[in-house]
JSON list of C-alpha atoms in Angstrom, two decimals:
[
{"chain": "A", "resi": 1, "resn": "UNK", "atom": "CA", "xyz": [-10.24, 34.90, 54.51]},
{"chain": "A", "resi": 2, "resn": "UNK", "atom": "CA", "xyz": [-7.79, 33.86, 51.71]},
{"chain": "A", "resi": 3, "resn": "UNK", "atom": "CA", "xyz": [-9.56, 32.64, 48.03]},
{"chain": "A", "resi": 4, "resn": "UNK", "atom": "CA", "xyz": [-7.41, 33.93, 45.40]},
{"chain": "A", "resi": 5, "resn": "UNK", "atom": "CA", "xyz": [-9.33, 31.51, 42.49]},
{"chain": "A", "resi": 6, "resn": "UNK", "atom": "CA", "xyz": [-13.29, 33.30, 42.60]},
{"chain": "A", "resi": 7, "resn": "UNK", "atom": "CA", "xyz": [-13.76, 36.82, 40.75]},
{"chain": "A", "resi": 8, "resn": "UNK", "atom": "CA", "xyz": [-14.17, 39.77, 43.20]},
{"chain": "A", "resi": 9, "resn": "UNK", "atom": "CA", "xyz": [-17.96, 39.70, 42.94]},
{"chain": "A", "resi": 10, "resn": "UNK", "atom": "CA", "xyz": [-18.02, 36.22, 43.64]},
{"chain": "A", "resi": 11, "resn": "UNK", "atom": "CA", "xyz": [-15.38, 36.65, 46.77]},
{"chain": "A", "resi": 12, "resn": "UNK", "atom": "CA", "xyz": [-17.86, 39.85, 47.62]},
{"chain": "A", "resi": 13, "resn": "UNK", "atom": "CA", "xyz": [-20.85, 37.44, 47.97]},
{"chain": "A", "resi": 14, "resn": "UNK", "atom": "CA", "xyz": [-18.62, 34.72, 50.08]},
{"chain": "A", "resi": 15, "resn": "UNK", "atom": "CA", "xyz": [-17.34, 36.96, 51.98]},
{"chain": "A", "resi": 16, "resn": "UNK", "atom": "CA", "xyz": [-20.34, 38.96, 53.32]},
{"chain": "A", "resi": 17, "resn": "UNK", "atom": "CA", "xyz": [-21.78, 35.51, 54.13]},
{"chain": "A", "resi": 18, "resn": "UNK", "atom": "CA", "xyz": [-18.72, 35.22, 56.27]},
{"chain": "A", "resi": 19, "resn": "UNK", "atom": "CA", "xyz": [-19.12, 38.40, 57.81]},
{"chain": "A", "resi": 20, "resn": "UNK", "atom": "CA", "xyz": [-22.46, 37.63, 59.06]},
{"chain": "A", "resi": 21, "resn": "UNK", "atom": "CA", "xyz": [-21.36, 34.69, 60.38]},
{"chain": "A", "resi": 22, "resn": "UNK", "atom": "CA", "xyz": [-17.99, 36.24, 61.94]},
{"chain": "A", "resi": 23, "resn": "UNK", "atom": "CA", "xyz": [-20.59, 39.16, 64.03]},
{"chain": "A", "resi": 24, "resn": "UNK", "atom": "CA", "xyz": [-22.64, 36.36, 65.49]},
{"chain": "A", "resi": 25, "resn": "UNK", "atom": "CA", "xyz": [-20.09, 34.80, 66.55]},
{"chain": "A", "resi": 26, "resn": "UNK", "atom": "CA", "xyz": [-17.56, 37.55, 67.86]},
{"chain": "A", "resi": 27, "resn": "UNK", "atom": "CA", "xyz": [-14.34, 36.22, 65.50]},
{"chain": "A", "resi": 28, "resn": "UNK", "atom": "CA", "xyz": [-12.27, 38.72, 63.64]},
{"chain": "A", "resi": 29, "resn": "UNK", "atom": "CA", "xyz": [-12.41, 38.79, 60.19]},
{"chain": "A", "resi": 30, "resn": "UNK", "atom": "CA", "xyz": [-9.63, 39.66, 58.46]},
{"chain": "A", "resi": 31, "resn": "UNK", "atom": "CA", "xyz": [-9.47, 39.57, 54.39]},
{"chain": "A", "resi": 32, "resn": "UNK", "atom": "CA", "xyz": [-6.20, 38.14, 52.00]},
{"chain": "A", "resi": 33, "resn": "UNK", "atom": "CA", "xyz": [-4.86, 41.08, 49.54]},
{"chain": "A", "resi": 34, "resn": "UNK", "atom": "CA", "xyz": [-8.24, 42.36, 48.63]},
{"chain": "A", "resi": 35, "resn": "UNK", "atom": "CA", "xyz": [-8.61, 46.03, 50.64]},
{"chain": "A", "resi": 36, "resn": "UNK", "atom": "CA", "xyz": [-11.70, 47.21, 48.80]},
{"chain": "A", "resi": 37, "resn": "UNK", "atom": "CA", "xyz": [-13.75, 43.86, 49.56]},
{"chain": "A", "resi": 38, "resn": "UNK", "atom": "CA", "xyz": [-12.45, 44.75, 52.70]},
{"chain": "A", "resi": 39, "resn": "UNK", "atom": "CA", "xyz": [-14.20, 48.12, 53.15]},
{"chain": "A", "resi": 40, "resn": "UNK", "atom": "CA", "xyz": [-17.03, 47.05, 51.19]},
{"chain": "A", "resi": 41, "resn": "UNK", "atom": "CA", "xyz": [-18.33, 44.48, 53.78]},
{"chain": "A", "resi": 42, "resn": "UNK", "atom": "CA", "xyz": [-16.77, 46.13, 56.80]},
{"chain": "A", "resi": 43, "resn": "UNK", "atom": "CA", "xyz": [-14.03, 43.74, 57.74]},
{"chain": "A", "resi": 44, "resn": "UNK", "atom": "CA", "xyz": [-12.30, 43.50, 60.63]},
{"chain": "A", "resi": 45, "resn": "UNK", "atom": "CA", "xyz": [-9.03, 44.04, 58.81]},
{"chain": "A", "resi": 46, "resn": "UNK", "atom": "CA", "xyz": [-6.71, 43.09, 55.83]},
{"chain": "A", "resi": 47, "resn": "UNK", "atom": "CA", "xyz": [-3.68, 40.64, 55.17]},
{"chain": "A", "resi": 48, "resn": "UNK", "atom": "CA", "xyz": [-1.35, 42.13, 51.92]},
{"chain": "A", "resi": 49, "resn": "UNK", "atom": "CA", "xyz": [1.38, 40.29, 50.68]},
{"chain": "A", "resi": 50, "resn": "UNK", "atom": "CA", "xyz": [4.66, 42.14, 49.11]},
{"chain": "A", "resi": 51, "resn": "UNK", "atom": "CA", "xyz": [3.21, 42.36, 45.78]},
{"chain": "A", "resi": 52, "resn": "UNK", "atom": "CA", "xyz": [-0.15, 44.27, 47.04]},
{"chain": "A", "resi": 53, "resn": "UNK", "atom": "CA", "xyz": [-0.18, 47.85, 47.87]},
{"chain": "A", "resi": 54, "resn": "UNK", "atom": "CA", "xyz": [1.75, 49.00, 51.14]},
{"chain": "A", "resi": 55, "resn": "UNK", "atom": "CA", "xyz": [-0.06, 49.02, 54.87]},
{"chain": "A", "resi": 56, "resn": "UNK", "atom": "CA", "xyz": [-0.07, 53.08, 54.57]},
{"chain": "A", "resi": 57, "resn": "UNK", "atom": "CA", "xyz": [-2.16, 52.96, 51.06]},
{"chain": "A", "resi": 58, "resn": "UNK", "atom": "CA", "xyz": [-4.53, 50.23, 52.76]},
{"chain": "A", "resi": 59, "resn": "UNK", "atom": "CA", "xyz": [-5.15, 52.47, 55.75]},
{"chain": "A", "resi": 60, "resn": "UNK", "atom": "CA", "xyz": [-6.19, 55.54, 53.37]},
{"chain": "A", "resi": 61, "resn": "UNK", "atom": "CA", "xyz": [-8.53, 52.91, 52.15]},
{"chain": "A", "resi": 62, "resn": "UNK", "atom": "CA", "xyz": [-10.00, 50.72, 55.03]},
{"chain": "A", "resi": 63, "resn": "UNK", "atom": "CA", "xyz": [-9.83, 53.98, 57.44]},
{"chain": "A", "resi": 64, "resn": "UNK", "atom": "CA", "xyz": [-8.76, 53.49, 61.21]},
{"chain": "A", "resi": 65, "resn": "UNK", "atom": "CA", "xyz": [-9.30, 50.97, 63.44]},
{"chain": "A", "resi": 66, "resn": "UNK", "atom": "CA", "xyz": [-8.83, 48.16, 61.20]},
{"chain": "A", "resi": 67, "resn": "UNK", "atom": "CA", "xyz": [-6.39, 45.34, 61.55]},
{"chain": "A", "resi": 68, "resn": "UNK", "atom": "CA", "xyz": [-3.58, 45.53, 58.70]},
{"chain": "A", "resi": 69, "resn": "UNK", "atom": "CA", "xyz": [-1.07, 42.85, 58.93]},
{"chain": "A", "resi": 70, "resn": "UNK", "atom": "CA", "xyz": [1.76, 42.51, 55.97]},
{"chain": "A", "resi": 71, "resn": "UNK", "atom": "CA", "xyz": [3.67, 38.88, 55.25]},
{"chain": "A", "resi": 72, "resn": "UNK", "atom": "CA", "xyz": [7.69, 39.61, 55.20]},
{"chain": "A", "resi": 73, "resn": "UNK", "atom": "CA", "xyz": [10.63, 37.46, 53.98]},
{"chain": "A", "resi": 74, "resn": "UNK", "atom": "CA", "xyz": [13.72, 39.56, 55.55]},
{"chain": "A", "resi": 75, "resn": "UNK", "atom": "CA", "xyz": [14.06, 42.34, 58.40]},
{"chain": "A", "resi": 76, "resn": "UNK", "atom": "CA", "xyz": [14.30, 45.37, 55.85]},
{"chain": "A", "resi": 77, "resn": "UNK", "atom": "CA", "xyz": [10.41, 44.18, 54.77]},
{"chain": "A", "resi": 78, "resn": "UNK", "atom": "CA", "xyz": [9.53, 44.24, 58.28]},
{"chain": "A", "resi": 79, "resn": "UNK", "atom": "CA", "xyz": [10.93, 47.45, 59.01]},
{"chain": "A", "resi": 80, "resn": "UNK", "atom": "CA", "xyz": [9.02, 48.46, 55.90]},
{"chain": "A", "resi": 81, "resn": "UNK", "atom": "CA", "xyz": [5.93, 47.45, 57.25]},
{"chain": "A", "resi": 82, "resn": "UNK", "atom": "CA", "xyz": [6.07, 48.72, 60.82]},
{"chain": "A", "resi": 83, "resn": "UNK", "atom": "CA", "xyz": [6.99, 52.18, 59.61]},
{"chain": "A", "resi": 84, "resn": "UNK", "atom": "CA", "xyz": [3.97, 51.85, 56.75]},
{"chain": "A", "resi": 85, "resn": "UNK", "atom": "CA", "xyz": [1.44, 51.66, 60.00]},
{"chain": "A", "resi": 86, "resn": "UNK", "atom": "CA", "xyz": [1.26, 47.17, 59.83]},
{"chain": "A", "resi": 87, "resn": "UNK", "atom": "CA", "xyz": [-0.35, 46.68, 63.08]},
{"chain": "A", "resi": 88, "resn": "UNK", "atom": "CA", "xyz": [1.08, 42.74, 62.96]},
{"chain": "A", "resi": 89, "resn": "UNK", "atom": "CA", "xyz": [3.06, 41.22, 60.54]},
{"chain": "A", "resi": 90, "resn": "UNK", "atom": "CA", "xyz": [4.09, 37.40, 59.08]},
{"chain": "A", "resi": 91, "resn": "UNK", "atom": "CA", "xyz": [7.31, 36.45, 58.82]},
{"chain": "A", "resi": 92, "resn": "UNK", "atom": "CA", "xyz": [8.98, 32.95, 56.76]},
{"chain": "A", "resi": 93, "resn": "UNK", "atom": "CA", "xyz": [9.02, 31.24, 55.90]},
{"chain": "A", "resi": 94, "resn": "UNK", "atom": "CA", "xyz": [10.75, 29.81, 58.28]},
{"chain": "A", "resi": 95, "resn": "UNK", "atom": "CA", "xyz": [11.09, 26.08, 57.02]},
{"chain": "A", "resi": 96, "resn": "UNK", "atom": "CA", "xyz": [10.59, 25.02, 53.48]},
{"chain": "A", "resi": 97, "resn": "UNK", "atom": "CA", "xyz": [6.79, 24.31, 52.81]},
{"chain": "A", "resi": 98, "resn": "UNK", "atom": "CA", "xyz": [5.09, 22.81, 50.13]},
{"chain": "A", "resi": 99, "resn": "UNK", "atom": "CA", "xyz": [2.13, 25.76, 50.62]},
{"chain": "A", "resi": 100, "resn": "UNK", "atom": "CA", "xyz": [4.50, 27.86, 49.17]},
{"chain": "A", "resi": 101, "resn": "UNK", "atom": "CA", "xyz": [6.89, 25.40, 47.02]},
{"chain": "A", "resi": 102, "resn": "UNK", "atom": "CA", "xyz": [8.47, 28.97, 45.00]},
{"chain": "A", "resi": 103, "resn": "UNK", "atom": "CA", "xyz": [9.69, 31.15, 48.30]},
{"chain": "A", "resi": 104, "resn": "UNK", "atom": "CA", "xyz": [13.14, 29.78, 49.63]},
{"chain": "A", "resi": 105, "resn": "UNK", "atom": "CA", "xyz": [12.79, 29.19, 53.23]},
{"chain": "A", "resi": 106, "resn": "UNK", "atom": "CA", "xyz": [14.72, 31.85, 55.53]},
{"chain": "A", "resi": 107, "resn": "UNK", "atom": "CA", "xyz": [15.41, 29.86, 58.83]},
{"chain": "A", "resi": 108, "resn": "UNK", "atom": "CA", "xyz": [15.17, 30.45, 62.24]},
{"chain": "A", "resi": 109, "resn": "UNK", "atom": "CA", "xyz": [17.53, 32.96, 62.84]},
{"chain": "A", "resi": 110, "resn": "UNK", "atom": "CA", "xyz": [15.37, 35.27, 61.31]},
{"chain": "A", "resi": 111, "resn": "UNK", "atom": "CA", "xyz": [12.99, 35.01, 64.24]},
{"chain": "A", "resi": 112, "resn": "UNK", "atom": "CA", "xyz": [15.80, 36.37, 66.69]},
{"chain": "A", "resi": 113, "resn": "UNK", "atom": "CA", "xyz": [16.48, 39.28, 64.69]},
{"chain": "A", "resi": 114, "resn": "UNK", "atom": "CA", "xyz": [12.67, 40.43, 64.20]},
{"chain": "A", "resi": 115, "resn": "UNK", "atom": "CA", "xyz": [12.10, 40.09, 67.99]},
{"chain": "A", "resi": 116, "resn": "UNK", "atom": "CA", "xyz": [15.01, 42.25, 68.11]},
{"chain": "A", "resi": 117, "resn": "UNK", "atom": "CA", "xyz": [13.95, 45.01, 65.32]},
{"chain": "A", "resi": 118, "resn": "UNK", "atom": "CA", "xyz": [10.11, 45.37, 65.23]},
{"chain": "A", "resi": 119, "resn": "UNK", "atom": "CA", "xyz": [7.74, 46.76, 68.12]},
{"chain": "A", "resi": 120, "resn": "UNK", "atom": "CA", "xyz": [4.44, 45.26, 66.62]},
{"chain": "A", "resi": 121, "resn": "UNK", "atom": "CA", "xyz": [3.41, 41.69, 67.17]},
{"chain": "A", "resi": 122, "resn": "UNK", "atom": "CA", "xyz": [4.75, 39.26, 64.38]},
{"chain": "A", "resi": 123, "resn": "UNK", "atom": "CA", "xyz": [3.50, 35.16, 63.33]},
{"chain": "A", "resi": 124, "resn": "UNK", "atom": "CA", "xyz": [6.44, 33.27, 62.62]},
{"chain": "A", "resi": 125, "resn": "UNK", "atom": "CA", "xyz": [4.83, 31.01, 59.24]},
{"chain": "A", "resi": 126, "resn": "UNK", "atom": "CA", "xyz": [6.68, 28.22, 57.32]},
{"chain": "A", "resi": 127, "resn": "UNK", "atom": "CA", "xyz": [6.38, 24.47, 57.85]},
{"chain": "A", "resi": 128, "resn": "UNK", "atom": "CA", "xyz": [5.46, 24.95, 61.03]},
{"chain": "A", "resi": 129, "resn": "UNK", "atom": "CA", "xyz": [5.39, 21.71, 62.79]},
{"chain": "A", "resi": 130, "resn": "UNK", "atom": "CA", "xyz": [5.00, 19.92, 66.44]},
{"chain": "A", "resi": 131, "resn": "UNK", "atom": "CA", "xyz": [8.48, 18.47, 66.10]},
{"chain": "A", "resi": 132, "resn": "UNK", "atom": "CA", "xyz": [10.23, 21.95, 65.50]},
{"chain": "A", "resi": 133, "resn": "UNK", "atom": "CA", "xyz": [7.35, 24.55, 67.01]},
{"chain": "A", "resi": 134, "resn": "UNK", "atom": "CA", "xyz": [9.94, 24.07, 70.60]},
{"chain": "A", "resi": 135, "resn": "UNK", "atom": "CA", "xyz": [12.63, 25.40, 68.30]},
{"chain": "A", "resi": 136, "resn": "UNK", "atom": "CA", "xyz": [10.56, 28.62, 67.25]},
{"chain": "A", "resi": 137, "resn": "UNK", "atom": "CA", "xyz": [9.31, 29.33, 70.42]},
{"chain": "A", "resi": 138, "resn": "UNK", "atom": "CA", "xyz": [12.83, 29.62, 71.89]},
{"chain": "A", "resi": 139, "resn": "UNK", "atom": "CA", "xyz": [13.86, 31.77, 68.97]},
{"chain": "A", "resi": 140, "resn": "UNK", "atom": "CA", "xyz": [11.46, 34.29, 70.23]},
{"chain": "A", "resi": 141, "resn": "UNK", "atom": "CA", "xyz": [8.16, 33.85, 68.45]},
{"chain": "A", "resi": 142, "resn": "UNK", "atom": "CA", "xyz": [5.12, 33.99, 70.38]},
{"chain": "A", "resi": 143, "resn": "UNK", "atom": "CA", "xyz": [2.45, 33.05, 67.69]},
{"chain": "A", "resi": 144, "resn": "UNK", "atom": "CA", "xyz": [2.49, 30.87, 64.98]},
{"chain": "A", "resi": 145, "resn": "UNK", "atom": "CA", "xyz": [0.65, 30.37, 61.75]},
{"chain": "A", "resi": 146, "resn": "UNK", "atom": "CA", "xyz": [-0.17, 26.53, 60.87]},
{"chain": "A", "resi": 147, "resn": "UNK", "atom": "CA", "xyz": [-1.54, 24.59, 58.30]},
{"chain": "A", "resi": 148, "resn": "UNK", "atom": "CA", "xyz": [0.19, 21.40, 57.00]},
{"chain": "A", "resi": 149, "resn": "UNK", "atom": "CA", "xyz": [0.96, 20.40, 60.22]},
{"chain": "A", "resi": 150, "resn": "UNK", "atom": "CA", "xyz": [-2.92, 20.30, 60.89]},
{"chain": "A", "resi": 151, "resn": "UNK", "atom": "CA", "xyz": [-4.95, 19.84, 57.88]},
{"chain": "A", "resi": 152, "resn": "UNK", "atom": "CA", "xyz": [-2.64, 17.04, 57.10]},
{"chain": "A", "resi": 153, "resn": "UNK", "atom": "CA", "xyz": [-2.58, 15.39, 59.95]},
{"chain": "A", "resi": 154, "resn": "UNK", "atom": "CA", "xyz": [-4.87, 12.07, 60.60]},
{"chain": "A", "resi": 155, "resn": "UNK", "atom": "CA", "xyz": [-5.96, 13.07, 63.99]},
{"chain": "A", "resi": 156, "resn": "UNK", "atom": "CA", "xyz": [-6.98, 17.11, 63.30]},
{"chain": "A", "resi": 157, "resn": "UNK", "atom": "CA", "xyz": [-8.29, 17.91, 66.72]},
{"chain": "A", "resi": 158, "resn": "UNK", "atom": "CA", "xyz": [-5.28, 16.27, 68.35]},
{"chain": "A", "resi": 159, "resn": "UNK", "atom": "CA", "xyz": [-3.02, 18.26, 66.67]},
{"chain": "A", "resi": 160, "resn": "UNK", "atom": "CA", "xyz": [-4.65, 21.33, 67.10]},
{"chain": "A", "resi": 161, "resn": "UNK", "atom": "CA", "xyz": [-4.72, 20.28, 70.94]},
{"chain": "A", "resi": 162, "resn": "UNK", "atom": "CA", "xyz": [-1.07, 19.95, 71.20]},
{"chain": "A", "resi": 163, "resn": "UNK", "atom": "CA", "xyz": [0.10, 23.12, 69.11]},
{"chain": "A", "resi": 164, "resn": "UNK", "atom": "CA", "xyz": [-2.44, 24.94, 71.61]},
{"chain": "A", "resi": 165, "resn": "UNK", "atom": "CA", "xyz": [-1.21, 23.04, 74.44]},
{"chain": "A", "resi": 166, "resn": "UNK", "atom": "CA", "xyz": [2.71, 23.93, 73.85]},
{"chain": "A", "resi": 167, "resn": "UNK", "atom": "CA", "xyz": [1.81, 27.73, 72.76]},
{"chain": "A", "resi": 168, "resn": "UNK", "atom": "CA", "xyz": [0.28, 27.98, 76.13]},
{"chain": "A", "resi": 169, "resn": "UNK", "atom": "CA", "xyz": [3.21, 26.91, 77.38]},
{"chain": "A", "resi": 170, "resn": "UNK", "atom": "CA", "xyz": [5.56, 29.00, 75.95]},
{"chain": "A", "resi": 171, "resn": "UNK", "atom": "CA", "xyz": [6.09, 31.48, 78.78]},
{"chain": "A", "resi": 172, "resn": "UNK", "atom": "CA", "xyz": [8.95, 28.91, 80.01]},
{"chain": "A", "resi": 173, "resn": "UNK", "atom": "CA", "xyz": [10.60, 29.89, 76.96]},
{"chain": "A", "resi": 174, "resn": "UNK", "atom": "CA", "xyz": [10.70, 33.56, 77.89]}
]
């Protein structure tokens, strides 16, 4: 859950309405940056970015058994993070996106040398799209993180479909 615009109490009060919902319905919930709102509602788990505290501090804070995952822009942050205790982290972006106009895009390459250098499961992220998602996959990623591609398309559940549909397929690329 990602709302960087509300004040903590007010992302407190969303938040444990999306907890409640999340337990009902058996879905992970895993909060952006904020490790105390974190703890204080019981999430599932925490996303931190490179300007938020490292995976290790979180853990102090959110105890075991939570999810910590840690977004990345080269292999020395993803080192970084694996050896901090990240149980998963992001890497891009891959493409340039418009999400994230100020972060130069790093390019595929990247992928090759992450599957290569890091034992934990990592989201390849970036201007993600159907045309080039064939391109990541054989790069060596094995999940993606969308949201252009999606939100902004005209038929949402189509293109949701056909992301699942080719992720699915992806074991021909390994």
């Amino acid at each position: 859950m990602r709302e960087k615009t509300i004040s903590d109490s007010e992302f407190i009060s969303l938040a444990g309405e999306v907890r409640d919902i999340t337990t009902k319905s058996g879905t992970l919930l895993v909060i952006n940056d904020r490790v105390h709102v974190a703890k204080e509602i019981n999430a599932d788990g925490v996303h931190l970015g490179q300007q938020d505290m490292s995976a290790l501090e979180a853990r102090d804070i959110i105890g075991g058994g939570k999810i910590i995952g840690v977004s990345t822009h080269s292999v020395t942050q993803a080192r970084r993070a694996q050896k901090d205790g990240a149980d998963y982290i992001a890497i891009g972006p891959i493409y340039h996106t418009r999400t994230k106009d100020y972060e130069p895009s790093i390019g595929i390459q990247i992928i090759r040398e992450i599957s290569e250098t890091v034992n934990i499961p990592f989201i390849a992220i970036g201007a993600i799209t159907l045309d080039n998602l064939d391109e990541v996959l054989k790069a060596g990623a094995s999940r993606v993180a969308v949201c252009s591609a999606i939100i902004g398309s005209n038929d949402i559940y189509s293109s949701t479909k056909q992301f699942k549909e080719k992720l699915n397929g992806q074991q021909a690329y390994g």
